[in-house]
Amino acid sequence: MTNSNPKNRQERLDRVFNPQTVVVVGSKKIDEYNWLKNMSTFTGKLYSVQIDPNEIPGIEELGITNFKSLKEVPEPIDFVLCAVPRPVTPRIVQDCIDVGVGGVVLYTSGFAETATEDGIRLQEAITKMAREADLMLVGPNCMGIYNPKVGVRFGQDQVAGVSGHVSFISQSGSQGSGFGLECQAQGLNVCKVVSFGNGVVLDSPDYLEYFAQDPECQVITMYVEGTRDGRRFFKTLRDVAQRKPVLVWKGGQTPDSARATRSHTASLAVSSTIWDALIRQTGAIPVHGLEETVDMAKALLFTKPFTGARLGLLAVAGGHSVEIADAFSMQGLNVPALTEASYEKLASFFSVIGGSFRNPLEGGGNMASEEKVIDILRILEEDATIDAIVVEMGMFGRRNLNVLERRVKTLVEFKQITTKPLWSCWSGGVTRVDPEAQQKAALELQEGGVPVFGSITRAARAMGKFVRYSRWLQEQ
Amino acid sequence: MTNSNPKNRQERLDRVFNPQTVVVVGSKKIDEYNWLKNMSTFTGKLYSVQIDPNEIPGIEELGITNFKSLKEVPEPIDFVLCAVPRPVTPRIVQDCIDVGVGGVVLYTSGFAETATEDGIRLQEAITKMAREADLMLVGPNCMGIYNPKVGVRFGQDQVAGVSGHVSFISQSGSQGSGFGLECQAQGLNVCKVVSFGNGVVLDSPDYLEYFAQDPECQVITMYVEGTRDGRRFFKTLRDVAQRKPVLVWKGGQTPDSARATRSHTASLAVSSTIWDALIRQTGAIPVHGLEETVDMAKALLFTKPFTGARLGLLAVAGGHSVEIADAFSMQGLNVPALTEASYEKLASFFSVIGGSFRNPLEGGGNMASEEKVIDILRILEEDATIDAIVVEMGMFGRRNLNVLERRVKTLVEFKQITTKPLWSCWSGGVTRVDPEAQQKAALELQEGGVPVFGSITRAARAMGKFVRYSRWLQEQ
């Protein structure tokens, strides 16, 4: 989409991402009126377009006004979600053009990604229509837009009415959906997600440009399998990465996985090494997989770049203190001995029976007292040999959720006074906390500015990468 | 512990691991009678020893008979759990010797691991007493024994009344506890866990020898930080690894984490590279972290060694098909094109709208029909270019647990007829299934012989390592 001027294009995309009127075309009983239910949290006006008389009563039962055509909707339409059968798509696209909608998401799939003659021909037809009319078309073969703030969703498990600062651009619907749900489960609110599928009109660079100027977005993350215009992709990435951190997860990095990207989004594979080098040259950060994408987003959202790598590590138990020290030191970070002054202060109150304070610190029974925890943290704050602090959130069973609540409060309070980067992490493995309690704790920690990572290992990997990135930034 | 003959020692250890009478010494109200509650699932006779008159009523309220001394217990004692204050331990150890108990777990900590003069002296005294009397002493500074079959536990979250085939030897209590809970959450029953702490009498080689001859144990896993007698450790490991697979996770692999192992179990660090090489020479398998330990245990429990690395991968959605192919092919495994015959069969029923069958297979809408899923699996079974099959369990929301139940049934049925290794994996990230439903599904899959891994990436890493191990075995 390069035929309109950039500023105008950003404004027009903003209308699509923050609509006041949404119309779902083609919602059906067999899908349990899925798309209309997805939009049930939308804060603006929601309408349906459906011509099948058998479908209309079910739609009206949901309390939604149905029209027979987009042309009948009696007000300006900002956003159309099109879920009609493949052969009908050209007619809906034409209606969108005629009515002058803000933009349309084509959920419908079965185009070039199927490598069938019919699919390719139909995709070409739709693309030509949309480009000639300068229609903001998202997709086809995609889930479209998730903006929790205005309640535009593409899944009923997605939370609405919240607002975060990380956005995700995804060529894949399932990864787009996965990113939102993973952030949610980890207590991290997202800004916006766009799943753009085959990207025939609006491609990843368009979304990069949009999020670059979106004041609500601080960190841009993306999942790409390929791009129609490599030159434009890398040029845009370079421009945008100067303004905001961009994390790029590339799907299809081996000849074998290329068989999947070809049939998924008709993209070719690029080897992992070449790709990572190209991405790094632009100033963006290559990441691999959903977990690393979310972890690095957290690192960037909650921490200013830091290059000092001497860590104070506080674990809850002995084996975990060994594990946390192994994990961080194997990432090239240091876990130094503390100063004698710190050891003297610690020795005055810290019980070493079932505990240890050499660094890593093994809290043991000392962690039963939040006063002791805060005293330990203050000593790490004052110790000049320590650049950053990591606290293991530990193994809170279902029976001691009150300890978890107190610990969250302690860390959020300490965050107000510390001048050092402060991270936390769960112990790892399958959660042993009630998942809802864990999500709530994560949300509170992160609202208090303390990122919490899914495991010791994940925190260590994220910090290793973050410190290397910070050092690279410093050299620029 | 080398002063009794090995066969006799195994029999005596078996009495401790499978006791008929357990006595908890020193259970207290301030700990909420934790140790007595841990043992509430014990299938044999449970008694308490406590001299403090303030504590006794609370113990009796639990319905447990209390005695003032081990000497008063009117029958042979197989297992003593000792949770008394540090200075009292020598007296209890002496009582154990005098009474002739099967063995004693010293939960009490505060010995050599604190590097205090008192602690070291007390540890030496206890060690001398136990060795001279040939007392089977586990610990001190440990959680002791978990045997779900007989309900001997060291935590109230631990399941009882089940029995599995993987045992864990842990120098760390928290890792020992973590292993059991992680297996449980992943639907994997454990055989036995021993946390042996400072290991002053019974050391890791003793437990290795015991599990080597334990007919219920098929795979031995262990977490070690150090060993008193390196020569014996490696000799035993070599002997045992010839008989059963042994996974070794070493804590304290860097100078920084050595600060933790010194204070935790008074062990020195060995560099990761040297250690891994030494372990490999014995025929055991080095692993890193809890997740890899559990994953490799699953691989070994459910799969005979296989060296063919051409995989048929079935994912639920497009982005996931790319991700699964990336993950496995980046581990050096192959995801080949299928035969023309397979493609013809697939083309006859497989919808490619929102799906693809090139391999990786993207099930898409086809996965709504278990008949189609089983047909797909049968085609992979018959395809001679495929050595092993991996199925993504997918993103079952809380609203479609019935689909999950059907899928489990399909895979377990297919397992009965397939001649090829069959693995499955969750999509990864924080669980989107109800945790209890996920645990139940995992248990059923694994009872049906199909291991299920925590994420695509974890399955891929485990299979990469498993195939390399299988090739190494073949070369022997």
XYZ file of C-alpha atoms in Angstrom, chain B:
476
model
C 28.010 -45.901 52.937
C 30.268 -48.694 51.778
C 30.766 -50.756 54.917
C 27.904 -53.228 54.435
C 27.573 -55.663 51.574
C 25.728 -54.250 48.544
C 22.879 -56.769 48.362
C 22.094 -56.372 52.020
C 22.271 -52.589 51.650
C 19.724 -52.651 48.805
C 17.334 -54.720 50.882
C 17.731 -52.395 53.823
C 17.168 -49.337 51.618
C 14.092 -51.009 50.185
C 12.716 -51.282 53.720
C 13.191 -47.512 54.173
C 11.643 -46.634 50.791
C 8.689 -49.009 51.342
C 8.081 -48.825 55.085
C 5.247 -50.445 56.988
C 5.770 -48.291 60.067
C 6.685 -44.589 60.049
C 7.476 -42.427 63.065
C 7.654 -38.627 62.833
C 9.833 -37.122 65.548
C 9.378 -33.466 66.454
C 6.224 -32.417 64.608
C 5.065 -29.065 65.952
C 2.049 -26.787 65.955
C 4.069 -23.818 64.666
C 4.713 -25.834 61.497
C 1.016 -26.782 61.479
C 2.135 -30.374 62.208
C 3.396 -30.318 58.672
C 5.344 -33.576 58.783
C 2.495 -35.578 60.259
C 0.185 -34.116 57.623
C 2.670 -34.991 54.891
C 2.436 -38.595 56.072
C -1.373 -38.585 56.305
C -1.540 -40.581 53.064
C 0.789 -43.297 54.385
C -0.792 -46.720 53.974
C 1.011 -48.308 56.981
C 1.151 -47.433 60.668
C 2.032 -43.844 61.554
C 3.208 -42.713 64.999
C 4.556 -39.514 66.496
C 7.349 -38.926 68.973
C 7.175 -35.606 70.794
C 8.165 -34.800 74.386
C 6.770 -31.254 74.614
C 3.473 -31.521 76.528
C 2.162 -28.411 74.744
C 2.497 -30.105 71.389
C 0.986 -33.483 72.220
C -2.734 -32.587 72.328
C -2.553 -31.160 68.787
C -0.929 -34.366 67.584
C -3.535 -36.529 69.245
C -6.270 -34.386 67.710
C -4.977 -35.555 64.352
C -5.754 -39.103 65.526
C -2.094 -40.043 65.784
C -0.652 -41.907 68.761
C 2.231 -40.051 70.349
C 5.125 -41.521 72.311
C 7.740 -39.771 74.400
C 10.581 -41.687 72.807
C 11.328 -43.964 69.857
C 12.053 -46.619 72.456
C 8.422 -46.638 73.536
C 7.051 -47.476 70.088
C 5.764 -51.044 70.505
C 6.770 -52.450 67.123
C 9.611 -52.472 64.607
C 10.153 -49.041 63.035
C 11.021 -48.971 59.327
C 11.298 -45.233 58.787
C 11.914 -42.284 61.108
C 11.364 -38.698 59.959
C 13.356 -36.488 62.304
C 12.374 -32.796 62.438
C 13.860 -31.819 65.804
C 15.983 -28.737 66.516
C 19.642 -29.122 65.535
C 21.103 -29.712 68.995
C 18.676 -32.578 69.654
C 19.616 -34.552 66.538
C 22.459 -36.598 68.093
C 20.094 -37.933 70.741
C 17.508 -38.976 68.158
C 20.182 -40.577 66.001
C 21.362 -42.512 69.055
C 17.792 -43.646 69.742
C 17.468 -44.798 66.125
C 20.612 -46.858 66.554
C 19.520 -48.295 69.893
C 16.068 -49.214 68.639
C 17.402 -50.581 65.352
C 15.154 -48.633 62.997
C 15.164 -49.350 59.276
C 16.408 -45.867 58.531
C 16.106 -42.213 59.434
C 15.600 -39.046 57.413
C 17.190 -36.016 59.054
C 15.079 -33.094 57.837
C 16.875 -30.839 60.295
C 19.317 -28.393 58.699
C 22.003 -26.078 60.007
C 25.037 -28.353 59.613
C 28.116 -28.128 57.387
C 26.137 -26.213 54.741
C 26.098 -23.163 57.059
C 29.923 -23.225 57.251
C 29.657 -22.558 60.988
C 31.834 -24.282 63.569
C 28.810 -25.611 65.453
C 27.189 -26.933 62.325
C 30.312 -28.697 61.103
C 31.010 -30.252 64.508
C 27.467 -31.530 64.925
C 27.474 -32.988 61.419
C 30.724 -34.807 62.122
C 29.333 -36.226 65.350
C 26.163 -37.517 63.708
C 28.070 -38.934 60.752
C 30.461 -40.806 63.023
C 27.630 -42.279 65.104
C 25.641 -43.384 62.060
C 28.597 -44.874 60.191
C 29.860 -46.809 63.153
C 26.414 -48.238 63.776
C 25.780 -48.795 60.062
C 22.583 -46.718 60.348
C 20.741 -45.949 57.117
C 20.724 -42.144 57.459
C 19.253 -39.880 54.776
C 20.356 -36.220 55.001
C 20.721 -34.101 57.042
C 19.326 -30.888 55.503
C 16.910 -32.720 53.211
C 13.279 -33.550 52.515
C 13.836 -37.314 52.473
C 11.615 -39.760 50.664
C 8.534 -39.505 48.469
C 7.004 -42.820 47.486
C 3.504 -42.176 46.146
C 2.684 -45.887 46.055
C 2.807 -46.238 49.860
C 1.882 -42.598 50.563
C 5.204 -41.570 52.114
C 5.450 -37.883 51.207
C 7.393 -34.763 52.030
C 4.756 -32.278 50.883
C 0.990 -32.055 51.096
C 0.667 -31.114 47.433
C 2.192 -34.461 46.476
C -0.211 -37.034 45.084
C -0.397 -40.492 46.698
C -1.840 -43.847 45.711
C -0.326 -43.833 42.242
C 2.826 -45.406 40.903
C 5.108 -44.559 38.011
C 8.426 -45.612 36.588
C 10.757 -42.632 36.905
C 12.741 -41.918 40.072
C 14.621 -38.780 41.063
C 17.704 -38.519 43.287
C 18.140 -34.952 44.508
C 20.763 -33.236 46.573
C 18.293 -30.350 46.852
C 14.979 -30.457 48.664
C 13.349 -27.788 46.543
C 14.401 -29.482 43.310
C 13.227 -32.827 44.673
C 9.913 -31.286 45.543
C 9.796 -29.469 42.200
C 10.418 -32.648 40.229
C 7.518 -34.460 41.846
C 5.113 -31.565 41.405
C 6.193 -30.914 37.834
C 5.676 -34.563 36.881
C 2.296 -34.510 38.593
C 1.204 -31.353 36.754
C 2.355 -32.958 33.509
C 0.353 -36.121 34.120
C 3.415 -38.258 34.744
C 3.399 -40.527 37.793
C 6.690 -40.900 39.606
C 8.173 -44.020 41.124
C 10.207 -42.543 43.995
C 11.984 -39.312 44.883
C 14.771 -38.977 47.414
C 16.126 -35.628 48.580
C 19.345 -36.477 50.426
C 20.793 -33.050 51.278
C 24.290 -33.192 52.733
C 24.455 -36.958 52.084
C 26.880 -37.638 54.896
C 26.125 -41.353 55.173
C 24.015 -42.380 52.208
C 25.308 -40.508 49.156
C 24.073 -40.328 45.561
C 25.877 -43.577 44.526
C 23.901 -45.493 47.167
C 20.630 -44.283 45.714
C 21.865 -44.956 42.174
C 22.584 -48.560 43.169
C 19.224 -48.862 44.862
C 17.214 -47.577 41.887
C 19.327 -49.675 39.500
C 17.906 -52.813 41.100
C 14.426 -51.412 41.894
C 12.161 -53.306 39.471
C 9.579 -50.490 39.558
C 12.084 -47.915 38.285
C 12.790 -47.746 34.552
C 14.476 -44.348 34.275
C 16.709 -42.727 36.912
C 17.034 -38.957 37.038
C 19.167 -36.934 39.409
C 20.099 -33.436 40.570
C 23.592 -33.224 42.056
C 25.775 -30.358 43.166
C 28.778 -32.398 44.228
C 29.788 -35.714 45.665
C 31.983 -36.770 48.559
C 33.720 -39.468 46.556
C 34.053 -38.592 42.879
C 35.703 -41.885 41.957
C 32.850 -43.911 43.440
C 30.252 -41.602 41.889
C 31.543 -42.027 38.338
C 32.185 -45.766 38.760
C 28.654 -46.319 40.049
C 27.180 -44.108 37.346
C 29.003 -46.149 34.691
C 27.739 -49.435 36.159
C 24.169 -48.234 36.554
C 23.959 -46.520 33.156
C 24.620 -49.898 31.532
C 21.418 -51.196 33.096
C 19.002 -48.252 32.996
C 19.009 -44.776 31.441
C 20.306 -42.187 33.922
C 19.755 -38.436 33.484
C 22.137 -36.177 35.402
C 21.389 -32.507 36.098
C 24.368 -30.778 37.687
C 23.805 -27.652 39.771
C 26.745 -25.262 40.155
C 28.481 -25.153 36.821
C 30.085 -21.718 37.012
C 32.321 -20.013 39.572
C 29.387 -17.741 40.473
C 26.927 -20.532 41.097
C 29.588 -22.389 43.068
C 29.110 -19.743 45.743
C 25.607 -21.184 46.064
C 26.518 -24.864 46.053
C 29.156 -24.266 48.727
C 26.607 -22.781 51.100
C 23.835 -25.112 49.992
C 25.436 -28.537 50.159
C 29.094 -27.657 50.674
C 29.895 -28.753 47.106
C 32.453 -27.323 44.693
C 31.720 -26.320 41.123
C 32.887 -28.163 38.041
C 32.695 -26.447 34.673
C 29.772 -27.438 32.513
C 31.904 -28.670 29.621
C 34.135 -30.915 31.707
C 31.193 -32.257 33.655
C 29.105 -33.040 30.564
C 32.048 -34.872 28.984
C 32.604 -36.919 32.138
C 28.915 -37.799 32.366
C 28.724 -38.801 28.704
C 31.721 -41.126 29.150
C 29.749 -43.077 31.729
C 26.831 -43.596 29.335
C 24.547 -41.342 31.372
C 22.822 -38.350 29.785
C 23.630 -34.818 30.987
C 20.572 -32.563 31.224
C 20.134 -28.945 32.276
C 17.229 -27.822 34.403
C 13.972 -29.279 35.616
C 12.167 -28.973 32.294
C 14.754 -30.918 30.325
C 14.987 -33.526 33.079
C 11.246 -34.203 32.949
C 11.125 -34.030 29.146
C 13.971 -36.492 28.648
C 12.477 -38.813 31.263
C 9.266 -38.842 29.214
C 11.163 -39.488 26.013
C 12.932 -42.459 27.593
C 9.870 -43.852 29.368
C 7.641 -43.885 26.311
C 9.947 -44.460 23.369
C 12.421 -47.116 22.351
C 15.598 -45.574 20.926
C 15.143 -44.525 17.295
C 17.659 -43.043 14.911
C 15.500 -42.293 11.865
C 14.797 -38.619 11.940
C 12.221 -38.076 9.191
C 9.154 -36.692 10.907
C 5.496 -36.367 10.036
C 4.270 -33.254 11.865
C 0.599 -32.467 12.382
C -0.158 -28.981 13.697
C -3.550 -27.421 14.318
C -3.050 -24.066 12.603
C -0.925 -22.362 9.955
C 1.453 -20.368 12.123
C 1.893 -23.382 14.349
C 2.713 -25.621 11.395
C 5.531 -23.221 10.526
C 6.649 -23.073 14.147
C 6.650 -26.855 14.610
C 8.630 -27.379 11.388
C 11.100 -24.670 12.419
C 11.500 -26.160 15.881
C 12.150 -29.749 14.780
C 14.245 -28.962 11.717
C 16.415 -26.557 13.717
C 17.206 -29.581 15.936
C 18.686 -31.331 12.902
C 15.592 -33.494 12.330
C 13.915 -33.729 8.912
C 10.385 -32.906 7.840
C 10.325 -34.460 4.362
C 7.730 -34.209 1.627
C 5.395 -37.229 1.726
C 5.079 -39.793 -1.070
C 2.824 -39.093 -4.035
C 0.614 -41.928 -2.853
C 0.105 -40.162 0.471
C -0.663 -36.868 -1.243
C -3.261 -38.548 -3.445
C -4.947 -40.110 -0.436
C -4.871 -36.820 1.485
C -6.210 -34.832 -1.472
C -9.288 -37.073 -1.542
C -10.657 -35.741 1.771
C -8.436 -32.988 3.197
C -9.785 -29.451 2.903
C -6.936 -27.059 2.023
C -8.990 -23.970 2.821
C -7.348 -22.927 6.082
C -5.273 -26.123 6.008
C -2.386 -27.808 4.225
C -1.010 -31.332 3.975
C 2.459 -30.940 2.479
C 4.177 -31.844 5.793
C 4.176 -30.160 8.162
C 0.462 -30.763 8.002
C -1.738 -27.901 9.061
C -4.949 -29.573 10.174
C -7.100 -26.430 10.268
C -10.803 -27.208 9.919
C -10.014 -30.852 9.204
C -9.219 -31.279 12.908
C -12.909 -30.785 13.693
C -13.386 -34.396 12.579
C -11.621 -37.120 14.551
C -12.281 -39.464 11.607
C -10.159 -37.180 9.444
C -7.483 -36.976 12.138
C -7.224 -40.751 12.310
C -7.161 -40.972 8.501
C -4.304 -38.459 8.402
C -2.405 -40.431 11.046
C -2.930 -43.710 9.171
C -1.482 -42.150 6.029
C 1.594 -41.040 7.993
C 1.844 -44.566 9.447
C 1.830 -46.095 5.954
C 4.189 -43.551 4.400
C 7.675 -45.083 4.189
C 9.386 -41.673 4.156
C 8.202 -41.043 7.730
C 10.046 -42.484 10.762
C 8.138 -40.846 13.602
C 4.999 -38.775 14.162
C 4.391 -35.663 16.276
C 0.913 -34.244 16.873
C 0.295 -30.790 18.309
C -2.403 -30.992 20.990
C -3.300 -27.441 20.114
C -5.069 -24.576 21.673
C -8.041 -26.074 23.375
C -9.854 -23.247 25.066
C -11.901 -23.757 28.152
C -14.948 -23.927 25.907
C -13.923 -26.930 23.818
C -12.696 -29.478 26.316
C -14.810 -32.112 24.587
C -12.590 -31.739 21.511
C -9.570 -32.303 23.746
C -11.144 -35.453 25.182
C -11.855 -36.807 21.711
C -8.337 -35.998 20.515
C -6.813 -37.844 23.477
C -8.939 -40.870 22.616
C -7.918 -40.702 18.955
C -4.216 -40.599 19.788
C -4.424 -43.412 22.318
C -6.294 -45.538 19.781
C -3.791 -44.745 17.061
C -0.944 -45.626 19.449
C -2.299 -49.205 19.547
C -1.835 -49.648 15.819
C 1.181 -47.524 14.938
C 4.623 -49.055 14.635
C 6.270 -45.622 14.680
C 7.259 -43.437 17.638
C 4.285 -41.161 18.417
C 4.763 -37.971 20.445
C 2.447 -35.081 21.177
C 2.913 -31.576 22.519
C 0.947 -28.620 23.801
C 1.249 -25.408 21.807
C 3.384 -23.704 24.432
C 3.092 -20.557 26.477
C 0.908 -20.298 29.535
C -1.724 -23.008 29.409
C -4.976 -22.042 27.736
C -6.643 -25.219 28.811
C -8.124 -25.561 32.253
C -5.052 -26.817 34.203
C -6.945 -29.745 35.683
C -8.311 -30.740 32.287
C -4.820 -30.489 30.839
C -3.370 -32.636 33.620
C -6.105 -35.224 33.105
C -5.545 -35.266 29.353
C -1.792 -35.653 29.857
C -2.321 -38.504 32.294
C -4.614 -40.306 29.866
C -2.292 -39.781 26.923
C 0.664 -41.060 28.888
C -1.231 -43.993 30.346
C -1.992 -44.767 26.713
C 1.720 -44.639 25.885
C 1.792 -41.234 24.156
C 4.115 -38.713 25.824
C 2.901 -35.121 25.734
C 5.447 -32.303 26.023
C 4.899 -28.834 27.442
C 5.479 -26.960 24.207
C 6.476 -27.405 20.575
C 9.990 -26.230 21.426
C 10.341 -28.585 24.375
C 9.216 -31.561 22.293
C 11.678 -30.633 19.546
C 14.603 -30.233 21.952
C 13.798 -33.530 23.656
C 13.537 -35.363 20.357
C 16.792 -33.864 19.040
C 18.618 -35.018 22.157
C 16.844 -38.380 22.163
C 17.805 -39.137 18.550
C 21.430 -38.123 19.228
C 21.413 -40.418 22.278
C 19.897 -43.244 20.203
C 22.639 -42.845 17.601
C 25.281 -42.896 20.327
C 23.720 -46.103 21.723
C 23.813 -47.674 18.281
C 27.536 -46.960 17.993
C 28.306 -48.752 21.270
